[in-house]
Short mmCIF file of N, CA and C in Angstrom, two decimals:
data_model
loop_
_atom_site.label_atom_id
_atom_site.label_comp_id
_atom_site.label_asym_id
_atom_site.label_seq_id
_atom_site.Cartn_x
_atom_site.Cartn_y
_atom_site.Cartn_z
N MET A 1 109.92 212.48 142.59
CA MET A 1 109.69 211.11 143.59
C MET A 1 111.18 210.43 142.79
N GLU A 2 111.58 209.95 144.23
CA GLU A 2 113.52 208.62 143.54
C GLU A 2 112.20 207.45 143.35
N LYS A 3 113.12 206.91 142.83
CA LYS A 3 112.56 205.54 142.48
C LYS A 3 113.46 204.40 142.71
N ILE A 4 112.83 203.03 142.93
CA ILE A 4 114.10 202.14 143.16
C ILE A 4 113.83 200.81 142.07
N SER A 5 115.10 200.05 141.99
CA SER A 5 115.11 199.09 141.71
C SER A 5 116.14 198.10 142.46
N LEU A 6 115.72 196.68 142.27
CA LEU A 6 116.56 196.38 143.06
C LEU A 6 117.83 195.13 142.70
N ALA A 7 118.58 194.82 143.33
CA ALA A 7 119.94 194.10 143.13
C ALA A 7 120.00 193.09 144.03
N ASN A 8 120.78 191.96 143.71
CA ASN A 8 121.20 190.84 144.53
C ASN A 8 122.47 191.25 145.33
N SER A 9 122.22 190.68 146.57
CA SER A 9 123.21 190.77 147.56
C SER A 9 124.98 190.32 146.92
N ARG A 10 124.82 189.76 145.80
CA ARG A 10 126.00 189.21 145.20
C ARG A 10 126.37 190.49 144.20
N TRP A 11 125.99 191.59 143.91
CA TRP A 11 126.36 192.36 143.18
C TRP A 11 126.02 193.81 144.12
N PRO A 12 126.35 193.86 144.90
CA PRO A 12 126.39 195.34 146.35
C PRO A 12 126.52 196.65 145.33
N LEU A 13 125.43 197.19 145.14
CA LEU A 13 125.48 199.04 144.59
C LEU A 13 125.02 199.44 146.19
N LYS A 14 126.04 200.70 146.17
CA LYS A 14 125.34 201.63 147.22
C LYS A 14 124.64 202.59 147.19
N GLN A 15 123.17 202.43 147.43
CA GLN A 15 122.42 203.48 147.03
C GLN A 15 121.80 204.03 148.11
N GLU A 16 120.79 204.77 148.42
CA GLU A 16 120.11 204.97 149.56
C GLU A 16 118.72 204.38 149.35
N ILE A 17 118.07 203.81 150.22
CA ILE A 17 116.51 203.81 149.67
C ILE A 17 115.85 205.20 150.02
N CYS A 18 115.00 205.13 149.32
CA CYS A 18 114.26 206.53 149.35
C CYS A 18 113.38 206.69 150.42
N ARG A 19 113.21 207.56 151.05
CA ARG A 19 112.23 207.60 152.60
C ARG A 19 110.68 207.66 152.29
N GLY A 20 109.86 206.90 152.57
CA GLY A 20 108.43 207.71 151.78
C GLY A 20 107.86 207.57 150.41
N VAL A 21 108.21 206.11 150.23
CA VAL A 21 108.16 206.26 148.41
C VAL A 21 106.77 205.79 148.31
N SER A 22 105.81 206.73 147.66
CA SER A 22 104.59 206.83 146.95
C SER A 22 104.31 206.97 145.87
N LEU A 23 103.10 206.63 144.88
CA LEU A 23 102.89 206.73 143.66
C LEU A 23 101.98 208.02 143.64
N PRO A 24 101.85 208.48 142.69
CA PRO A 24 101.09 209.42 142.42
C PRO A 24 99.87 208.98 142.11
N ALA A 25 98.79 209.65 141.89
CA ALA A 25 97.22 209.13 142.22
C ALA A 25 97.10 208.51 140.61
N ASN A 26 97.75 209.19 139.69
CA ASN A 26 97.53 208.83 138.19
C ASN A 26 98.52 207.70 137.78
N GLU A 27 99.50 207.07 138.62
CA GLU A 27 100.15 205.79 138.39
C GLU A 27 100.21 205.01 139.07
N THR A 28 100.19 203.50 138.64
CA THR A 28 100.01 202.29 138.99
C THR A 28 101.08 201.63 139.35
N ALA A 29 102.41 201.85 138.85
CA ALA A 29 103.61 201.09 139.01
C ALA A 29 104.73 202.34 139.16
N LEU A 30 105.45 202.01 140.00
CA LEU A 30 107.42 202.62 140.33
C LEU A 30 108.05 202.88 138.87
N ARG A 31 108.51 203.37 138.58
CA ARG A 31 109.59 203.64 137.20
C ARG A 31 110.84 203.25 138.00
N ILE A 32 111.54 202.65 137.37
CA ILE A 32 112.84 202.06 138.01
C ILE A 32 114.19 203.12 137.67
N ARG A 33 114.47 203.64 138.54
CA ARG A 33 116.15 204.40 138.23
C ARG A 33 116.82 204.24 139.08
N THR A 34 117.04 203.99 140.60
CA THR A 34 117.73 203.64 141.45
C THR A 34 118.05 202.21 141.94
N ALA A 35 119.17 201.93 141.83
CA ALA A 35 119.70 200.52 142.59
C ALA A 35 119.89 200.45 143.74
N VAL A 36 119.42 199.54 144.61
CA VAL A 36 119.06 199.25 145.90
C VAL A 36 119.45 197.54 146.14
N ASP A 37 120.46 197.46 147.10
CA ASP A 37 120.79 195.96 147.27
C ASP A 37 119.84 195.44 148.21
N VAL A 38 119.04 194.20 147.73
CA VAL A 38 117.92 193.73 148.58
C VAL A 38 118.29 193.11 149.85
N GLY A 39 119.58 193.17 150.32
CA GLY A 39 120.33 192.83 151.44
C GLY A 39 120.20 194.21 152.72
N TYR A 40 120.27 195.20 151.58
CA TYR A 40 120.24 196.37 152.25
C TYR A 40 118.68 196.42 152.95
N LEU A 41 118.14 196.63 151.47
CA LEU A 41 116.58 196.74 152.14
C LEU A 41 116.12 195.71 153.06
N ALA A 42 116.37 194.90 153.06
CA ALA A 42 115.90 193.81 154.27
C ALA A 42 116.53 194.30 155.47
N ALA A 43 118.04 194.48 155.45
CA ALA A 43 118.19 194.92 156.75
C ALA A 43 117.77 196.37 157.51
N GLN A 44 117.63 197.30 156.46
CA GLN A 44 116.89 198.53 156.95
C GLN A 44 115.68 198.04 157.41
N ILE A 45 114.49 197.67 156.42
CA ILE A 45 113.41 197.41 156.96
C ILE A 45 113.12 196.61 158.51
N LEU A 46 113.67 195.55 158.72
CA LEU A 46 113.92 194.58 159.58
C LEU A 46 114.78 195.32 160.83
N LYS A 47 115.39 195.91 160.66
CA LYS A 47 116.32 196.15 161.34
C LYS A 47 117.43 195.18 161.78
N LYS A 48 118.21 194.68 160.92
CA LYS A 48 118.87 193.37 161.70
C LYS A 48 119.97 193.60 160.55
N PRO A 49 121.04 194.29 160.96
CA PRO A 49 122.55 194.58 160.28
C PRO A 49 122.77 193.17 159.60
N LYS A 50 122.96 192.01 160.57
CA LYS A 50 123.70 191.11 160.08
C LYS A 50 123.09 190.47 158.35
N LEU A 51 121.78 191.21 158.26
CA LEU A 51 121.06 190.85 156.68
C LEU A 51 121.81 191.32 155.67
N LEU A 52 123.26 192.52 155.92
CA LEU A 52 123.61 193.18 155.04
C LEU A 52 124.63 192.09 154.11
N THR A 53 124.98 191.14 155.07
CA THR A 53 126.12 190.25 154.36
C THR A 53 125.75 189.03 154.17
N SER A 54 124.02 189.12 154.27
CA SER A 54 123.14 187.68 154.02
C SER A 54 123.73 187.07 152.49
N THR A 55 123.57 185.81 152.23
CA THR A 55 123.27 185.36 150.88
C THR A 55 121.80 185.43 150.48
N LEU A 56 121.44 185.27 149.23
CA LEU A 56 120.56 185.45 148.74
C LEU A 56 119.19 184.24 149.46
N GLU A 57 119.98 182.97 149.66
CA GLU A 57 119.28 181.85 150.38
C GLU A 57 118.75 182.35 151.38
N GLU A 58 119.60 183.03 152.47
CA GLU A 58 119.49 183.55 153.97
C GLU A 58 118.52 184.62 153.71
N LEU A 59 118.43 185.40 152.89
CA LEU A 59 117.38 186.46 153.07
C LEU A 59 116.19 185.75 152.90
N LYS A 60 116.07 184.79 152.00
CA LYS A 60 114.77 184.20 151.68
C LYS A 60 113.97 183.55 152.82
N LEU A 61 114.78 182.78 153.66
CA LEU A 61 114.54 182.11 155.16
C LEU A 61 114.62 183.23 155.94
N GLU A 62 115.14 184.29 155.90
CA GLU A 62 114.89 185.16 156.86
C GLU A 62 113.40 186.24 156.80
N VAL A 63 112.93 186.39 155.83
CA VAL A 63 111.41 187.09 155.17
C VAL A 63 110.60 186.22 154.96
N ASP A 64 110.91 184.93 154.74
CA ASP A 64 109.49 183.82 154.45
C ASP A 64 108.99 183.71 153.25
N VAL A 65 110.16 183.73 152.46
CA VAL A 65 109.80 183.80 151.02
C VAL A 65 110.23 181.86 150.20
N GLU A 66 109.47 181.52 149.63
CA GLU A 66 109.65 179.87 149.19
C GLU A 66 110.13 179.87 147.56
N ILE A 67 111.11 179.77 147.12
CA ILE A 67 111.11 179.45 145.85
C ILE A 67 112.43 178.62 145.67
N MET A 68 111.82 177.66 144.79
CA MET A 68 112.75 176.66 144.38
C MET A 68 113.76 177.14 143.52
N ARG A 69 115.00 176.85 144.26
CA ARG A 69 116.23 177.20 143.27
C ARG A 69 116.28 175.95 142.07
N PRO A 70 116.41 176.36 140.98
CA PRO A 70 116.13 175.50 139.72
C PRO A 70 117.15 174.44 140.11
N THR A 71 117.28 173.03 139.51
CA THR A 71 118.29 172.00 139.25
C THR A 71 119.13 172.42 138.17
N ILE A 72 120.33 172.31 138.55
CA ILE A 72 121.59 172.33 137.51
C ILE A 72 122.59 171.50 137.79
N ALA A 73 122.65 171.16 136.40
CA ALA A 73 123.76 169.86 136.64
C ALA A 73 125.31 170.41 136.91
N ASN A 74 125.77 169.58 137.82
CA ASN A 74 127.22 169.63 138.37
C ASN A 74 128.17 170.29 137.04
N GLY A 75 128.92 171.28 137.18
CA GLY A 75 130.20 172.03 136.46
C GLY A 75 129.60 172.62 135.26
N SER A 76 128.05 172.82 135.04
CA SER A 76 127.59 173.76 133.82
C SER A 76 127.55 175.60 134.66
N LEU A 77 127.63 175.65 135.27
CA LEU A 77 127.84 177.26 135.89
C LEU A 77 129.51 177.40 135.75
N ARG A 78 129.73 178.41 134.92
CA ARG A 78 131.22 178.71 134.92
C ARG A 78 131.29 179.87 136.12
N HIS A 79 132.78 179.48 136.11
CA HIS A 79 133.17 180.47 137.39
C HIS A 79 133.26 182.08 136.93
N LYS A 80 132.41 183.04 137.80
CA LYS A 80 132.39 184.22 137.50
C LYS A 80 131.07 183.97 136.21
N TRP A 81 130.44 183.68 135.92
CA TRP A 81 129.70 183.32 134.69
C TRP A 81 128.78 185.06 134.94
N GLU A 82 128.40 185.60 135.81
CA GLU A 82 127.47 186.54 135.97
C GLU A 82 128.14 187.77 135.04
N SER A 83 129.62 187.73 134.76
CA SER A 83 130.13 188.98 133.73
C SER A 83 130.30 188.56 132.66
N SER A 84 129.77 187.48 132.06
CA SER A 84 129.87 186.75 130.73
C SER A 84 128.77 187.71 129.87
N VAL A 85 129.15 187.86 128.37
CA VAL A 85 127.99 188.15 127.67
C VAL A 85 127.19 187.18 127.16
N VAL A 86 128.05 185.82 127.02
CA VAL A 86 126.52 185.00 126.32
C VAL A 86 126.61 183.98 127.66
N LEU A 87 125.34 183.74 127.95
CA LEU A 87 125.16 182.70 129.10
C LEU A 87 124.58 181.67 128.69
N SER A 88 125.05 180.45 129.04
CA SER A 88 124.28 179.04 128.72
C SER A 88 122.77 179.35 129.29
N GLU A 89 122.12 178.14 128.83
CA GLU A 89 120.45 178.07 129.39
C GLU A 89 120.34 178.00 130.90
N GLU A 90 121.08 176.78 131.42
CA GLU A 90 121.55 176.98 132.90
C GLU A 90 122.05 177.97 133.79
N GLU A 91 123.00 178.92 133.26
CA GLU A 91 123.17 180.30 133.63
C GLU A 91 121.82 181.26 133.44
N VAL A 92 120.99 180.89 132.73
CA VAL A 92 120.08 182.07 132.38
C VAL A 92 119.21 181.88 133.83
N LYS A 93 119.15 180.16 133.85
CA LYS A 93 117.77 179.88 134.75
C LYS A 93 118.22 180.22 136.10
N VAL A 94 119.41 180.34 136.42
CA VAL A 94 120.11 180.27 137.91
C VAL A 94 119.54 182.25 137.77
N ALA A 95 120.01 183.14 136.74
CA ALA A 95 120.08 184.49 136.80
C ALA A 95 118.47 185.04 136.69
N MET A 96 117.29 184.13 136.44
CA MET A 96 115.91 184.59 136.49
C MET A 96 115.47 183.89 137.78
N TYR A 97 116.26 183.13 138.41
CA TYR A 97 115.58 182.52 139.57
C TYR A 97 116.45 183.53 140.35
N GLU A 98 117.25 184.31 140.40
CA GLU A 98 117.77 185.27 141.42
C GLU A 98 117.13 186.60 141.28
N VAL A 99 117.13 186.81 140.29
CA VAL A 99 115.86 188.15 140.03
C VAL A 99 114.61 188.22 140.87
N TYR A 100 113.82 187.00 140.43
CA TYR A 100 112.66 186.47 140.85
C TYR A 100 112.55 186.68 142.32
N SER A 101 113.76 185.97 143.14
CA SER A 101 113.87 186.15 144.26
C SER A 101 113.77 187.32 144.99
N CYS A 102 115.01 188.44 144.30
CA CYS A 102 114.79 189.63 144.88
C CYS A 102 113.54 190.42 144.42
N TYR A 103 113.06 190.24 143.82
CA TYR A 103 111.83 190.64 143.81
C TYR A 103 110.72 190.13 144.63
N GLN A 104 110.77 189.37 144.84
CA GLN A 104 109.74 188.52 145.85
C GLN A 104 110.08 188.89 147.06
N ILE A 105 111.46 188.82 147.38
CA ILE A 105 111.81 189.41 149.19
C ILE A 105 111.66 190.79 149.32
N ALA A 106 111.81 191.72 148.07
CA ALA A 106 111.56 193.29 148.19
C ALA A 106 109.99 193.44 148.14
N THR A 107 109.11 192.70 147.23
CA THR A 107 107.62 192.79 147.56
C THR A 107 107.43 192.41 148.52
N LYS A 108 107.64 191.64 149.26
CA LYS A 108 107.33 191.39 150.86
C LYS A 108 107.44 192.67 152.03
N MET A 109 108.80 193.09 151.66
CA MET A 109 109.66 194.11 152.63
C MET A 109 108.57 195.48 152.21
N ALA A 110 108.22 195.52 150.99
CA ALA A 110 107.50 196.69 150.43
C ALA A 110 106.00 196.84 151.35
N THR A 111 105.33 195.43 151.32
CA THR A 111 104.15 195.37 151.75
C THR A 111 104.18 195.22 153.24
N GLU A 112 105.03 194.97 153.97
CA GLU A 112 105.66 195.17 155.51
C GLU A 112 105.34 196.70 155.95
N VAL A 113 106.19 197.37 154.91
CA VAL A 113 106.52 198.91 155.50
C VAL A 113 105.04 199.40 154.86
N ILE A 114 104.58 199.31 153.80
CA ILE A 114 102.97 199.75 153.59
C ILE A 114 102.00 199.67 154.76
N GLN A 115 102.38 198.23 155.64
CA GLN A 115 101.00 198.01 156.47
C GLN A 115 101.56 198.85 157.65
N VAL A 116 102.76 198.46 158.17
CA VAL A 116 103.06 199.23 159.26
C VAL A 116 102.70 201.01 159.16
N GLY A 117 103.17 201.33 158.21
CA GLY A 117 102.58 202.74 157.71
C GLY A 117 101.31 203.30 157.63
N ALA A 118 100.26 201.99 157.26
CA ALA A 118 98.98 202.22 157.36
C ALA A 118 98.33 202.34 159.04
N SER A 119 99.20 201.29 159.59
CA SER A 119 98.57 200.85 160.61
C SER A 119 99.15 202.10 161.77
N THR A 120 99.74 203.00 161.46
CA THR A 120 100.54 203.87 162.56
C THR A 120 99.62 205.45 162.07
N THR A 121 99.59 205.26 160.80
CA THR A 121 98.16 206.62 160.47
C THR A 121 97.33 206.32 160.70
N GLY A 122 96.36 205.15 161.34
CA GLY A 122 94.60 204.55 161.53
C GLY A 122 94.41 204.53 160.31
N GLN A 123 95.19 204.36 158.77
CA GLN A 123 94.15 203.83 157.88
C GLN A 123 93.73 202.79 157.90
#
């Protein structure tokens, strides 16, 4: 079984989404191995190609995920801070916010796929 992890649309990773992901009967969680851009995931599931180039904020609005962005003091985020080895507390807050937002978007998309799959198979 191919496994999926999620990436922010800011870090485009070109991987295919595996089709028909399912868990073995004795497992309760996916093990992560393949990275998938969350914008790509949303674009494929919602069949809206414009989502491929959407920002994280636009994706959250599209799939109706409400997460408050952390309040950050002006000038506390450095240019290209994502590639830094050492992050400030403010940068860690933003990184955590982005990861959690990706998780929430992907969870909502996966839930929709599972519900559609169950309704088409009569479960």
